[in-house]
């Protein structure tokens, strides 16, 4: 008689973590398309998401796996989420002035929402920044404290946490050089991230290095706005082929002439449909 391997033993909390992760990723491809729509927290009414509900509905109807917003944004898109229960919510927990201030300015960051807020909103994941700030060590220290406290709280409520590690290099800019991306990605995983949302590290070799030094799912940020949609899709497709688990994309999804068509193209590439 052939012995069967024992079924994995889950605690109640780890079961909750696995079920939320399963809802976030597509069942067939194992990947995820997350549309980031939390830019208003940092920059006010950004073109393309002036009406969050309208933009969110277009993305949901195009087949995305999740929408990323802040607490006020979650309230604004609630009708969309209720109409599309298959679309997950990723709730942003923090904000920062780093996207608005010149380099070497003192950064101000803080908490927007708690893990209890995320549970109440039926989120399937949360996201928090890890800001590499060589010119502002006090703020970087405070940022690390927020991350450690949030990660500890996330374990208590079985909530998967994206950490978004950024090496800031100017107003609204981050350093996407492979050395920088790989370094902060590994640091974020060591802090306890369940998922990583990182810059595209410029090349196939950069992606390989990134995936070699991390063990949790890696999703690529959409990055600066580009008008070259063909090249964007080709870079996403190549990243997926190398083992990246999806994208968290914003302006390149909804700051375009045809949101539905663009998002459908992204979904097709990420899920191989």
PDB file of C-alpha atoms in Angstrom:
ATOM      1  CA  UNK A   1       0.000   0.000   0.000  1.00  0.00           C
ATOM      2  CA  UNK A   2       1.433   3.370  -1.017  1.00  0.00           C
ATOM      3  CA  UNK A   3       1.715   5.839   1.796  1.00  0.00           C
ATOM      4  CA  UNK A   4       0.241   9.257   1.141  1.00  0.00           C
ATOM      5  CA  UNK A   5       2.000  12.377   2.307  1.00  0.00           C
ATOM      6  CA  UNK A   6       0.206  14.000   5.208  1.00  0.00           C
ATOM      7  CA  UNK A   7      -1.908  17.025   4.425  1.00  0.00           C
ATOM      8  CA  UNK A   8      -0.270  20.325   5.411  1.00  0.00           C
ATOM      9  CA  UNK A   9      -1.290  21.521   8.865  1.00  0.00           C
ATOM     10  CA  UNK A  10      -2.598  25.072   8.943  1.00  0.00           C
ATOM     11  CA  UNK A  11      -3.262  27.187  11.966  1.00  0.00           C
ATOM     12  CA  UNK A  12      -6.364  29.339  11.752  1.00  0.00           C
ATOM     13  CA  UNK A  13      -4.220  32.395  10.982  1.00  0.00           C
ATOM     14  CA  UNK A  14      -2.092  30.730   8.318  1.00  0.00           C
ATOM     15  CA  UNK A  15      -5.245  29.345   6.698  1.00  0.00           C
ATOM     16  CA  UNK A  16      -6.588  32.896   6.474  1.00  0.00           C
ATOM     17  CA  UNK A  17      -3.310  34.088   4.954  1.00  0.00           C
ATOM     18  CA  UNK A  18      -3.340  31.361   2.302  1.00  0.00           C
ATOM     19  CA  UNK A  19      -6.999  31.934   1.420  1.00  0.00           C
ATOM     20  CA  UNK A  20      -6.444  35.671   0.921  1.00  0.00           C
ATOM     21  CA  UNK A  21      -3.384  35.033  -1.236  1.00  0.00           C
ATOM     22  CA  UNK A  22      -5.366  32.540  -3.303  1.00  0.00           C
ATOM     23  CA  UNK A  23      -8.013  35.175  -3.990  1.00  0.00           C
ATOM     24  CA  UNK A  24      -5.375  37.707  -5.027  1.00  0.00           C
ATOM     25  CA  UNK A  25      -3.704  35.528  -7.677  1.00  0.00           C
ATOM     26  CA  UNK A  26      -5.355  34.058 -10.762  1.00  0.00           C
ATOM     27  CA  UNK A  27      -6.129  30.381 -10.251  1.00  0.00           C
ATOM     28  CA  UNK A  28      -4.825  29.264 -13.659  1.00  0.00           C
ATOM     29  CA  UNK A  29      -1.769  31.451 -14.264  1.00  0.00           C
ATOM     30  CA  UNK A  30      -0.762  31.924 -10.635  1.00  0.00           C
ATOM     31  CA  UNK A  31      -0.124  35.606 -11.398  1.00  0.00           C
ATOM     32  CA  UNK A  32      -1.850  38.871 -10.527  1.00  0.00           C
ATOM     33  CA  UNK A  33      -2.712  42.161 -12.194  1.00  0.00           C
ATOM     34  CA  UNK A  34      -3.130  44.840  -9.534  1.00  0.00           C
ATOM     35  CA  UNK A  35      -4.131  48.344 -10.596  1.00  0.00           C
ATOM     36  CA  UNK A  36      -2.706  51.019  -8.289  1.00  0.00           C
ATOM     37  CA  UNK A  37      -5.148  53.884  -7.859  1.00  0.00           C
ATOM     38  CA  UNK A  38      -3.849  55.418  -4.628  1.00  0.00           C
ATOM     39  CA  UNK A  39      -1.957  58.294  -6.288  1.00  0.00           C
ATOM     40  CA  UNK A  40      -4.419  60.853  -4.941  1.00  0.00           C
ATOM     41  CA  UNK A  41      -3.045  60.247  -1.444  1.00  0.00           C
ATOM     42  CA  UNK A  42       0.305  61.603  -2.588  1.00  0.00           C
ATOM     43  CA  UNK A  43      -0.617  64.048  -5.358  1.00  0.00           C
ATOM     44  CA  UNK A  44      -4.314  64.971  -5.235  1.00  0.00           C
ATOM     45  CA  UNK A  45      -6.688  64.563  -8.224  1.00  0.00           C
ATOM     46  CA  UNK A  46      -4.438  62.955 -10.840  1.00  0.00           C
ATOM     47  CA  UNK A  47      -5.579  62.859 -14.454  1.00  0.00           C
ATOM     48  CA  UNK A  48      -7.148  59.475 -15.173  1.00  0.00           C
ATOM     49  CA  UNK A  49      -8.414  58.874 -11.646  1.00  0.00           C
ATOM     50  CA  UNK A  50     -10.201  62.149 -10.944  1.00  0.00           C
ATOM     51  CA  UNK A  51     -13.253  59.910 -10.680  1.00  0.00           C
ATOM     52  CA  UNK A  52     -11.992  56.867  -8.827  1.00  0.00           C
ATOM     53  CA  UNK A  53     -15.216  54.958  -9.235  1.00  0.00           C
ATOM     54  CA  UNK A  54     -15.309  55.423 -13.007  1.00  0.00           C
ATOM     55  CA  UNK A  55     -11.663  54.405 -13.450  1.00  0.00           C
ATOM     56  CA  UNK A  56     -12.027  51.452 -11.076  1.00  0.00           C
ATOM     57  CA  UNK A  57     -15.103  50.190 -12.919  1.00  0.00           C
ATOM     58  CA  UNK A  58     -13.300  50.268 -16.267  1.00  0.00           C
ATOM     59  CA  UNK A  59     -10.402  48.281 -14.805  1.00  0.00           C
ATOM     60  CA  UNK A  60     -12.646  45.779 -13.023  1.00  0.00           C
ATOM     61  CA  UNK A  61     -14.652  45.141 -16.178  1.00  0.00           C
ATOM     62  CA  UNK A  62     -11.381  44.583 -18.077  1.00  0.00           C
ATOM     63  CA  UNK A  63     -10.563  41.626 -15.824  1.00  0.00           C
ATOM     64  CA  UNK A  64      -8.008  42.800 -13.262  1.00  0.00           C
ATOM     65  CA  UNK A  65      -7.356  40.757 -10.138  1.00  0.00           C
ATOM     66  CA  UNK A  66      -7.154  43.592  -7.612  1.00  0.00           C
ATOM     67  CA  UNK A  67      -7.429  47.339  -7.084  1.00  0.00           C
ATOM     68  CA  UNK A  68      -5.033  49.184  -4.782  1.00  0.00           C
ATOM     69  CA  UNK A  69      -6.420  52.246  -2.993  1.00  0.00           C
ATOM     70  CA  UNK A  70      -6.265  54.087   0.310  1.00  0.00           C
ATOM     71  CA  UNK A  71      -9.002  54.045   2.948  1.00  0.00           C
ATOM     72  CA  UNK A  72     -10.970  56.895   1.369  1.00  0.00           C
ATOM     73  CA  UNK A  73     -10.477  55.338  -2.029  1.00  0.00           C
ATOM     74  CA  UNK A  74     -11.921  52.056  -0.771  1.00  0.00           C
ATOM     75  CA  UNK A  75     -15.070  53.906   0.195  1.00  0.00           C
ATOM     76  CA  UNK A  76     -15.220  55.595  -3.216  1.00  0.00           C
ATOM     77  CA  UNK A  77     -14.921  52.343  -5.170  1.00  0.00           C
ATOM     78  CA  UNK A  78     -17.159  50.287  -2.875  1.00  0.00           C
ATOM     79  CA  UNK A  79     -19.930  50.045  -5.515  1.00  0.00           C
ATOM     80  CA  UNK A  80     -17.419  48.596  -7.986  1.00  0.00           C
ATOM     81  CA  UNK A  81     -16.155  46.015  -5.511  1.00  0.00           C
ATOM     82  CA  UNK A  82     -19.701  45.003  -4.652  1.00  0.00           C
ATOM     83  CA  UNK A  83     -20.532  44.589  -8.347  1.00  0.00           C
ATOM     84  CA  UNK A  84     -17.293  42.626  -8.936  1.00  0.00           C
ATOM     85  CA  UNK A  85     -16.752  40.353  -5.919  1.00  0.00           C
ATOM     86  CA  UNK A  86     -13.978  38.520  -7.787  1.00  0.00           C
ATOM     87  CA  UNK A  87     -11.809  41.668  -7.716  1.00  0.00           C
ATOM     88  CA  UNK A  88      -9.634  41.861  -4.603  1.00  0.00           C
ATOM     89  CA  UNK A  89      -8.921  44.973  -2.568  1.00  0.00           C
ATOM     90  CA  UNK A  90      -5.355  45.942  -1.676  1.00  0.00           C
ATOM     91  CA  UNK A  91      -5.450  48.673   0.970  1.00  0.00           C
ATOM     92  CA  UNK A  92      -2.604  51.167   1.349  1.00  0.00           C
ATOM     93  CA  UNK A  93      -1.653  51.727   4.978  1.00  0.00           C
ATOM     94  CA  UNK A  94       0.669  54.737   4.709  1.00  0.00           C
ATOM     95  CA  UNK A  95       1.457  58.015   2.992  1.00  0.00           C
ATOM     96  CA  UNK A  96       4.587  60.067   2.382  1.00  0.00           C
ATOM     97  CA  UNK A  97       5.563  63.511   1.135  1.00  0.00           C
ATOM     98  CA  UNK A  98       8.604  62.043  -0.651  1.00  0.00           C
ATOM     99  CA  UNK A  99       6.867  62.165  -4.041  1.00  0.00           C
ATOM    100  CA  UNK A 100       6.387  65.938  -3.791  1.00  0.00           C
ATOM    101  CA  UNK A 101       9.553  67.222  -2.136  1.00  0.00           C
ATOM    102  CA  UNK A 102      12.912  67.985  -3.767  1.00  0.00           C
ATOM    103  CA  UNK A 103      15.766  65.597  -3.096  1.00  0.00           C
ATOM    104  CA  UNK A 104      17.431  66.107   0.292  1.00  0.00           C
ATOM    105  CA  UNK A 105      14.295  67.662   1.777  1.00  0.00           C
ATOM    106  CA  UNK A 106      13.055  66.316   5.093  1.00  0.00           C
ATOM    107  CA  UNK A 107      10.433  63.654   4.364  1.00  0.00           C
ATOM    108  CA  UNK A 108       7.195  63.344   6.305  1.00  0.00           C
ATOM    109  CA  UNK A 109       5.441  59.965   6.331  1.00  0.00           C
ATOM    110  CA  UNK A 110       2.759  58.415   8.450  1.00  0.00           C
ATOM    111  CA  UNK A 111       0.066  55.795   8.932  1.00  0.00           C
ATOM    112  CA  UNK A 112      -3.247  56.106   7.100  1.00  0.00           C
ATOM    113  CA  UNK A 113      -5.026  52.929   8.133  1.00  0.00           C
ATOM    114  CA  UNK A 114      -4.664  49.960  10.457  1.00  0.00           C
ATOM    115  CA  UNK A 115      -4.843  46.228   9.861  1.00  0.00           C
ATOM    116  CA  UNK A 116      -8.231  46.268  11.555  1.00  0.00           C
ATOM    117  CA  UNK A 117      -9.387  48.761   8.917  1.00  0.00           C
ATOM    118  CA  UNK A 118      -8.194  46.356   6.216  1.00  0.00           C
ATOM    119  CA  UNK A 119     -10.082  43.460   7.763  1.00  0.00           C
ATOM    120  CA  UNK A 120     -13.221  45.590   8.074  1.00  0.00           C
ATOM    121  CA  UNK A 121     -12.930  46.533   4.390  1.00  0.00           C
ATOM    122  CA  UNK A 122     -12.595  42.838   3.402  1.00  0.00           C
ATOM    123  CA  UNK A 123      -9.157  43.507   1.899  1.00  0.00           C
ATOM    124  CA  UNK A 124      -7.117  40.575   0.644  1.00  0.00           C
ATOM    125  CA  UNK A 125      -3.786  42.357   1.134  1.00  0.00           C
ATOM    126  CA  UNK A 126      -2.255  45.613   2.336  1.00  0.00           C
ATOM    127  CA  UNK A 127       0.712  47.642   1.118  1.00  0.00           C
ATOM    128  CA  UNK A 128       3.261  49.797   2.914  1.00  0.00           C
ATOM    129  CA  UNK A 129       6.343  51.687   1.726  1.00  0.00           C
ATOM    130  CA  UNK A 130       9.907  50.948   2.703  1.00  0.00           C
ATOM    131  CA  UNK A 131      11.769  54.150   1.817  1.00  0.00           C
ATOM    132  CA  UNK A 132      15.534  54.005   1.495  1.00  0.00           C
ATOM    133  CA  UNK A 133      16.457  57.550   2.556  1.00  0.00           C
ATOM    134  CA  UNK A 134      20.238  58.011   2.847  1.00  0.00           C
ATOM    135  CA  UNK A 135      19.756  61.777   3.323  1.00  0.00           C
ATOM    136  CA  UNK A 136      17.083  61.388   6.006  1.00  0.00           C
ATOM    137  CA  UNK A 137      18.104  58.643   8.468  1.00  0.00           C
ATOM    138  CA  UNK A 138      15.579  59.704  11.111  1.00  0.00           C
ATOM    139  CA  UNK A 139      12.656  59.274   8.732  1.00  0.00           C
ATOM    140  CA  UNK A 140      14.052  55.967   7.499  1.00  0.00           C
ATOM    141  CA  UNK A 141      14.233  54.799  11.106  1.00  0.00           C
ATOM    142  CA  UNK A 142      10.629  55.845  11.735  1.00  0.00           C
ATOM    143  CA  UNK A 143       9.594  54.110   8.510  1.00  0.00           C
ATOM    144  CA  UNK A 144      11.224  50.875   9.666  1.00  0.00           C
ATOM    145  CA  UNK A 145       9.363  51.096  12.974  1.00  0.00           C
ATOM    146  CA  UNK A 146       6.035  51.490  11.132  1.00  0.00           C
ATOM    147  CA  UNK A 147       6.819  48.520   8.919  1.00  0.00           C
ATOM    148  CA  UNK A 148       7.782  46.252  11.821  1.00  0.00           C
ATOM    149  CA  UNK A 149       4.675  47.208  13.786  1.00  0.00           C
ATOM    150  CA  UNK A 150       2.404  46.717  10.766  1.00  0.00           C
ATOM    151  CA  UNK A 151       3.965  43.364   9.909  1.00  0.00           C
ATOM    152  CA  UNK A 152       3.490  42.152  13.478  1.00  0.00           C
ATOM    153  CA  UNK A 153      -0.147  43.251  13.391  1.00  0.00           C
ATOM    154  CA  UNK A 154      -0.648  41.612   9.991  1.00  0.00           C
ATOM    155  CA  UNK A 155       0.303  38.245  11.467  1.00  0.00           C
ATOM    156  CA  UNK A 156      -2.367  38.589  14.125  1.00  0.00           C
ATOM    157  CA  UNK A 157      -5.118  39.106  11.544  1.00  0.00           C
ATOM    158  CA  UNK A 158      -3.672  36.850   8.782  1.00  0.00           C
ATOM    159  CA  UNK A 159      -3.393  39.707   6.285  1.00  0.00           C
ATOM    160  CA  UNK A 160      -0.813  39.398   3.470  1.00  0.00           C
ATOM    161  CA  UNK A 161       1.432  42.454   3.308  1.00  0.00           C
ATOM    162  CA  UNK A 162       3.085  43.975   0.282  1.00  0.00           C
ATOM    163  CA  UNK A 163       6.208  45.924   1.101  1.00  0.00           C
ATOM    164  CA  UNK A 164       7.090  48.479  -1.572  1.00  0.00           C
ATOM    165  CA  UNK A 165      10.839  49.183  -1.244  1.00  0.00           C
ATOM    166  CA  UNK A 166      12.032  52.341  -2.990  1.00  0.00           C
ATOM    167  CA  UNK A 167      15.435  53.985  -3.255  1.00  0.00           C
ATOM    168  CA  UNK A 168      14.335  57.572  -3.690  1.00  0.00           C
ATOM    169  CA  UNK A 169      16.333  59.600  -6.199  1.00  0.00           C
ATOM    170  CA  UNK A 170      14.306  62.770  -6.726  1.00  0.00           C
ATOM    171  CA  UNK A 171      10.794  64.192  -6.807  1.00  0.00           C
ATOM    172  CA  UNK A 172       8.487  61.298  -7.636  1.00  0.00           C
ATOM    173  CA  UNK A 173      11.421  59.201  -8.810  1.00  0.00           C
ATOM    174  CA  UNK A 174      13.112  56.042  -7.587  1.00  0.00           C
ATOM    175  CA  UNK A 175      16.359  54.366  -8.535  1.00  0.00           C
ATOM    176  CA  UNK A 176      15.665  51.325 -10.731  1.00  0.00           C
ATOM    177  CA  UNK A 177      19.302  50.293 -11.169  1.00  0.00           C
ATOM    178  CA  UNK A 178      19.608  46.535 -10.537  1.00  0.00           C
ATOM    179  CA  UNK A 179      21.933  46.941  -7.538  1.00  0.00           C
ATOM    180  CA  UNK A 180      19.491  49.329  -5.855  1.00  0.00           C
ATOM    181  CA  UNK A 181      16.348  47.283  -6.569  1.00  0.00           C
ATOM    182  CA  UNK A 182      17.905  43.971  -5.517  1.00  0.00           C
ATOM    183  CA  UNK A 183      19.318  45.444  -2.314  1.00  0.00           C
ATOM    184  CA  UNK A 184      16.086  46.968  -1.014  1.00  0.00           C
ATOM    185  CA  UNK A 185      13.957  44.032  -2.195  1.00  0.00           C
ATOM    186  CA  UNK A 186      16.040  41.637  -0.119  1.00  0.00           C
ATOM    187  CA  UNK A 187      15.905  44.010   2.835  1.00  0.00           C
ATOM    188  CA  UNK A 188      12.112  44.178   2.558  1.00  0.00           C
ATOM    189  CA  UNK A 189      11.831  40.396   2.515  1.00  0.00           C
ATOM    190  CA  UNK A 190      14.121  40.154   5.537  1.00  0.00           C
ATOM    191  CA  UNK A 191      11.789  42.551   7.334  1.00  0.00           C
ATOM    192  CA  UNK A 192       9.006  39.995   6.803  1.00  0.00           C
ATOM    193  CA  UNK A 193       7.192  41.015   3.612  1.00  0.00           C
ATOM    194  CA  UNK A 194       4.739  38.461   2.238  1.00  0.00           C
ATOM    195  CA  UNK A 195       4.801  40.097  -1.198  1.00  0.00           C
ATOM    196  CA  UNK A 196       7.145  42.535  -2.895  1.00  0.00           C
ATOM    197  CA  UNK A 197       6.154  45.437  -5.151  1.00  0.00           C
ATOM    198  CA  UNK A 198       9.377  46.596  -6.786  1.00  0.00           C
ATOM    199  CA  UNK A 199      10.782  48.673  -9.621  1.00  0.00           C
ATOM    200  CA  UNK A 200      11.644  46.945 -12.887  1.00  0.00           C
ATOM    201  CA  UNK A 201      15.406  46.342 -12.503  1.00  0.00           C
ATOM    202  CA  UNK A 202      16.178  47.373 -16.086  1.00  0.00           C
ATOM    203  CA  UNK A 203      17.198  44.036 -17.644  1.00  0.00           C
ATOM    204  CA  UNK A 204      16.747  40.254 -17.733  1.00  0.00           C
ATOM    205  CA  UNK A 205      19.863  39.907 -15.621  1.00  0.00           C
ATOM    206  CA  UNK A 206      18.455  42.350 -13.071  1.00  0.00           C
ATOM    207  CA  UNK A 207      15.239  40.325 -12.835  1.00  0.00           C
ATOM    208  CA  UNK A 208      17.175  37.081 -12.422  1.00  0.00           C
ATOM    209  CA  UNK A 209      19.251  38.607  -9.635  1.00  0.00           C
ATOM    210  CA  UNK A 210      16.085  39.903  -7.974  1.00  0.00           C
ATOM    211  CA  UNK A 211      14.372  36.517  -8.074  1.00  0.00           C
ATOM    212  CA  UNK A 212      17.521  34.662  -6.978  1.00  0.00           C
ATOM    213  CA  UNK A 213      17.689  36.596  -3.710  1.00  0.00           C
ATOM    214  CA  UNK A 214      13.977  36.551  -2.809  1.00  0.00           C
ATOM    215  CA  UNK A 215      11.511  33.780  -2.030  1.00  0.00           C
ATOM    216  CA  UNK A 216       8.166  35.605  -1.803  1.00  0.00           C
ATOM    217  CA  UNK A 217       6.061  36.599  -4.846  1.00  0.00           C
ATOM    218  CA  UNK A 218       7.522  39.576  -6.709  1.00  0.00           C
ATOM    219  CA  UNK A 219       5.276  41.983  -8.621  1.00  0.00           C
ATOM    220  CA  UNK A 220       6.687  44.831 -10.687  1.00  0.00           C
ATOM    221  CA  UNK A 221       5.644  48.451 -10.302  1.00  0.00           C
ATOM    222  CA  UNK A 222       4.382  50.170 -13.423  1.00  0.00           C
ATOM    223  CA  UNK A 223       6.896  52.979 -13.070  1.00  0.00           C
ATOM    224  CA  UNK A 224       6.875  56.336 -14.884  1.00  0.00           C
ATOM    225  CA  UNK A 225       4.265  57.047 -17.543  1.00  0.00           C
ATOM    226  CA  UNK A 226       5.269  55.855 -21.014  1.00  0.00           C
ATOM    227  CA  UNK A 227       3.608  56.328 -24.389  1.00  0.00           C
ATOM    228  CA  UNK A 228       5.240  53.167 -25.755  1.00  0.00           C
ATOM    229  CA  UNK A 229       2.590  50.616 -24.842  1.00  0.00           C
ATOM    230  CA  UNK A 230       4.092  47.957 -27.086  1.00  0.00           C
ATOM    231  CA  UNK A 231       7.449  48.068 -25.281  1.00  0.00           C
ATOM    232  CA  UNK A 232       5.711  48.106 -21.893  1.00  0.00           C
ATOM    233  CA  UNK A 233       3.769  44.951 -22.726  1.00  0.00           C
ATOM    234  CA  UNK A 234       6.912  43.267 -24.081  1.00  0.00           C
ATOM    235  CA  UNK A 235       8.821  44.037 -20.864  1.00  0.00           C
ATOM    236  CA  UNK A 236       5.958  42.685 -18.738  1.00  0.00           C
ATOM    237  CA  UNK A 237       5.738  39.523 -20.842  1.00  0.00           C
ATOM    238  CA  UNK A 238       9.480  38.911 -20.517  1.00  0.00           C
ATOM    239  CA  UNK A 239       9.384  39.471 -16.758  1.00  0.00           C
ATOM    240  CA  UNK A 240       6.561  36.935 -16.405  1.00  0.00           C
ATOM    241  CA  UNK A 241       8.546  34.421 -18.456  1.00  0.00           C
ATOM    242  CA  UNK A 242      11.462  34.866 -16.037  1.00  0.00           C
ATOM    243  CA  UNK A 243       9.301  34.204 -12.972  1.00  0.00           C
ATOM    244  CA  UNK A 244       7.829  37.518 -11.849  1.00  0.00           C
ATOM    245  CA  UNK A 245       4.320  36.943 -10.484  1.00  0.00           C
ATOM    246  CA  UNK A 246       2.570  39.989 -11.903  1.00  0.00           C
ATOM    247  CA  UNK A 247       2.367  43.760 -11.961  1.00  0.00           C
ATOM    248  CA  UNK A 248       1.094  46.607  -9.821  1.00  0.00           C
ATOM    249  CA  UNK A 249       0.487  49.244 -12.443  1.00  0.00           C
ATOM    250  CA  UNK A 250      -1.041  52.706 -12.285  1.00  0.00           C
ATOM    251  CA  UNK A 251      -0.651  55.551 -14.775  1.00  0.00           C
ATOM    252  CA  UNK A 252       0.234  53.213 -17.634  1.00  0.00           C
ATOM    253  CA  UNK A 253      -3.141  51.519 -17.126  1.00  0.00           C
ATOM    254  CA  UNK A 254      -5.533  54.406 -16.540  1.00  0.00           C
ATOM    255  CA  UNK A 255      -3.760  57.508 -17.901  1.00  0.00           C
ATOM    256  CA  UNK A 256      -4.276  56.309 -21.477  1.00  0.00           C
ATOM    257  CA  UNK A 257      -6.821  57.033 -24.228  1.00  0.00           C
ATOM    258  CA  UNK A 258      -8.502  53.608 -23.978  1.00  0.00           C
ATOM    259  CA  UNK A 259      -8.326  52.240 -20.433  1.00  0.00           C
ATOM    260  CA  UNK A 260     -10.347  49.095 -21.138  1.00  0.00           C
ATOM    261  CA  UNK A 261      -8.247  48.041 -24.134  1.00  0.00           C
ATOM    262  CA  UNK A 262      -4.953  48.780 -22.371  1.00  0.00           C
ATOM    263  CA  UNK A 263      -5.895  46.891 -19.226  1.00  0.00           C
ATOM    264  CA  UNK A 264      -7.159  43.929 -21.242  1.00  0.00           C
ATOM    265  CA  UNK A 265      -3.765  43.798 -22.987  1.00  0.00           C
ATOM    266  CA  UNK A 266      -1.975  43.800 -19.623  1.00  0.00           C
ATOM    267  CA  UNK A 267      -4.256  41.051 -18.293  1.00  0.00           C
ATOM    268  CA  UNK A 268      -3.671  38.970 -21.421  1.00  0.00           C
ATOM    269  CA  UNK A 269       0.111  39.243 -21.121  1.00  0.00           C
ATOM    270  CA  UNK A 270       0.268  38.536 -17.365  1.00  0.00           C
ATOM    271  CA  UNK A 271      -2.111  35.594 -17.498  1.00  0.00           C
ATOM    272  CA  UNK A 272      -1.107  34.278 -20.912  1.00  0.00           C
ATOM    273  CA  UNK A 273      -4.683  34.435 -22.162  1.00  0.00           C
TER     274      UNK A 273
END
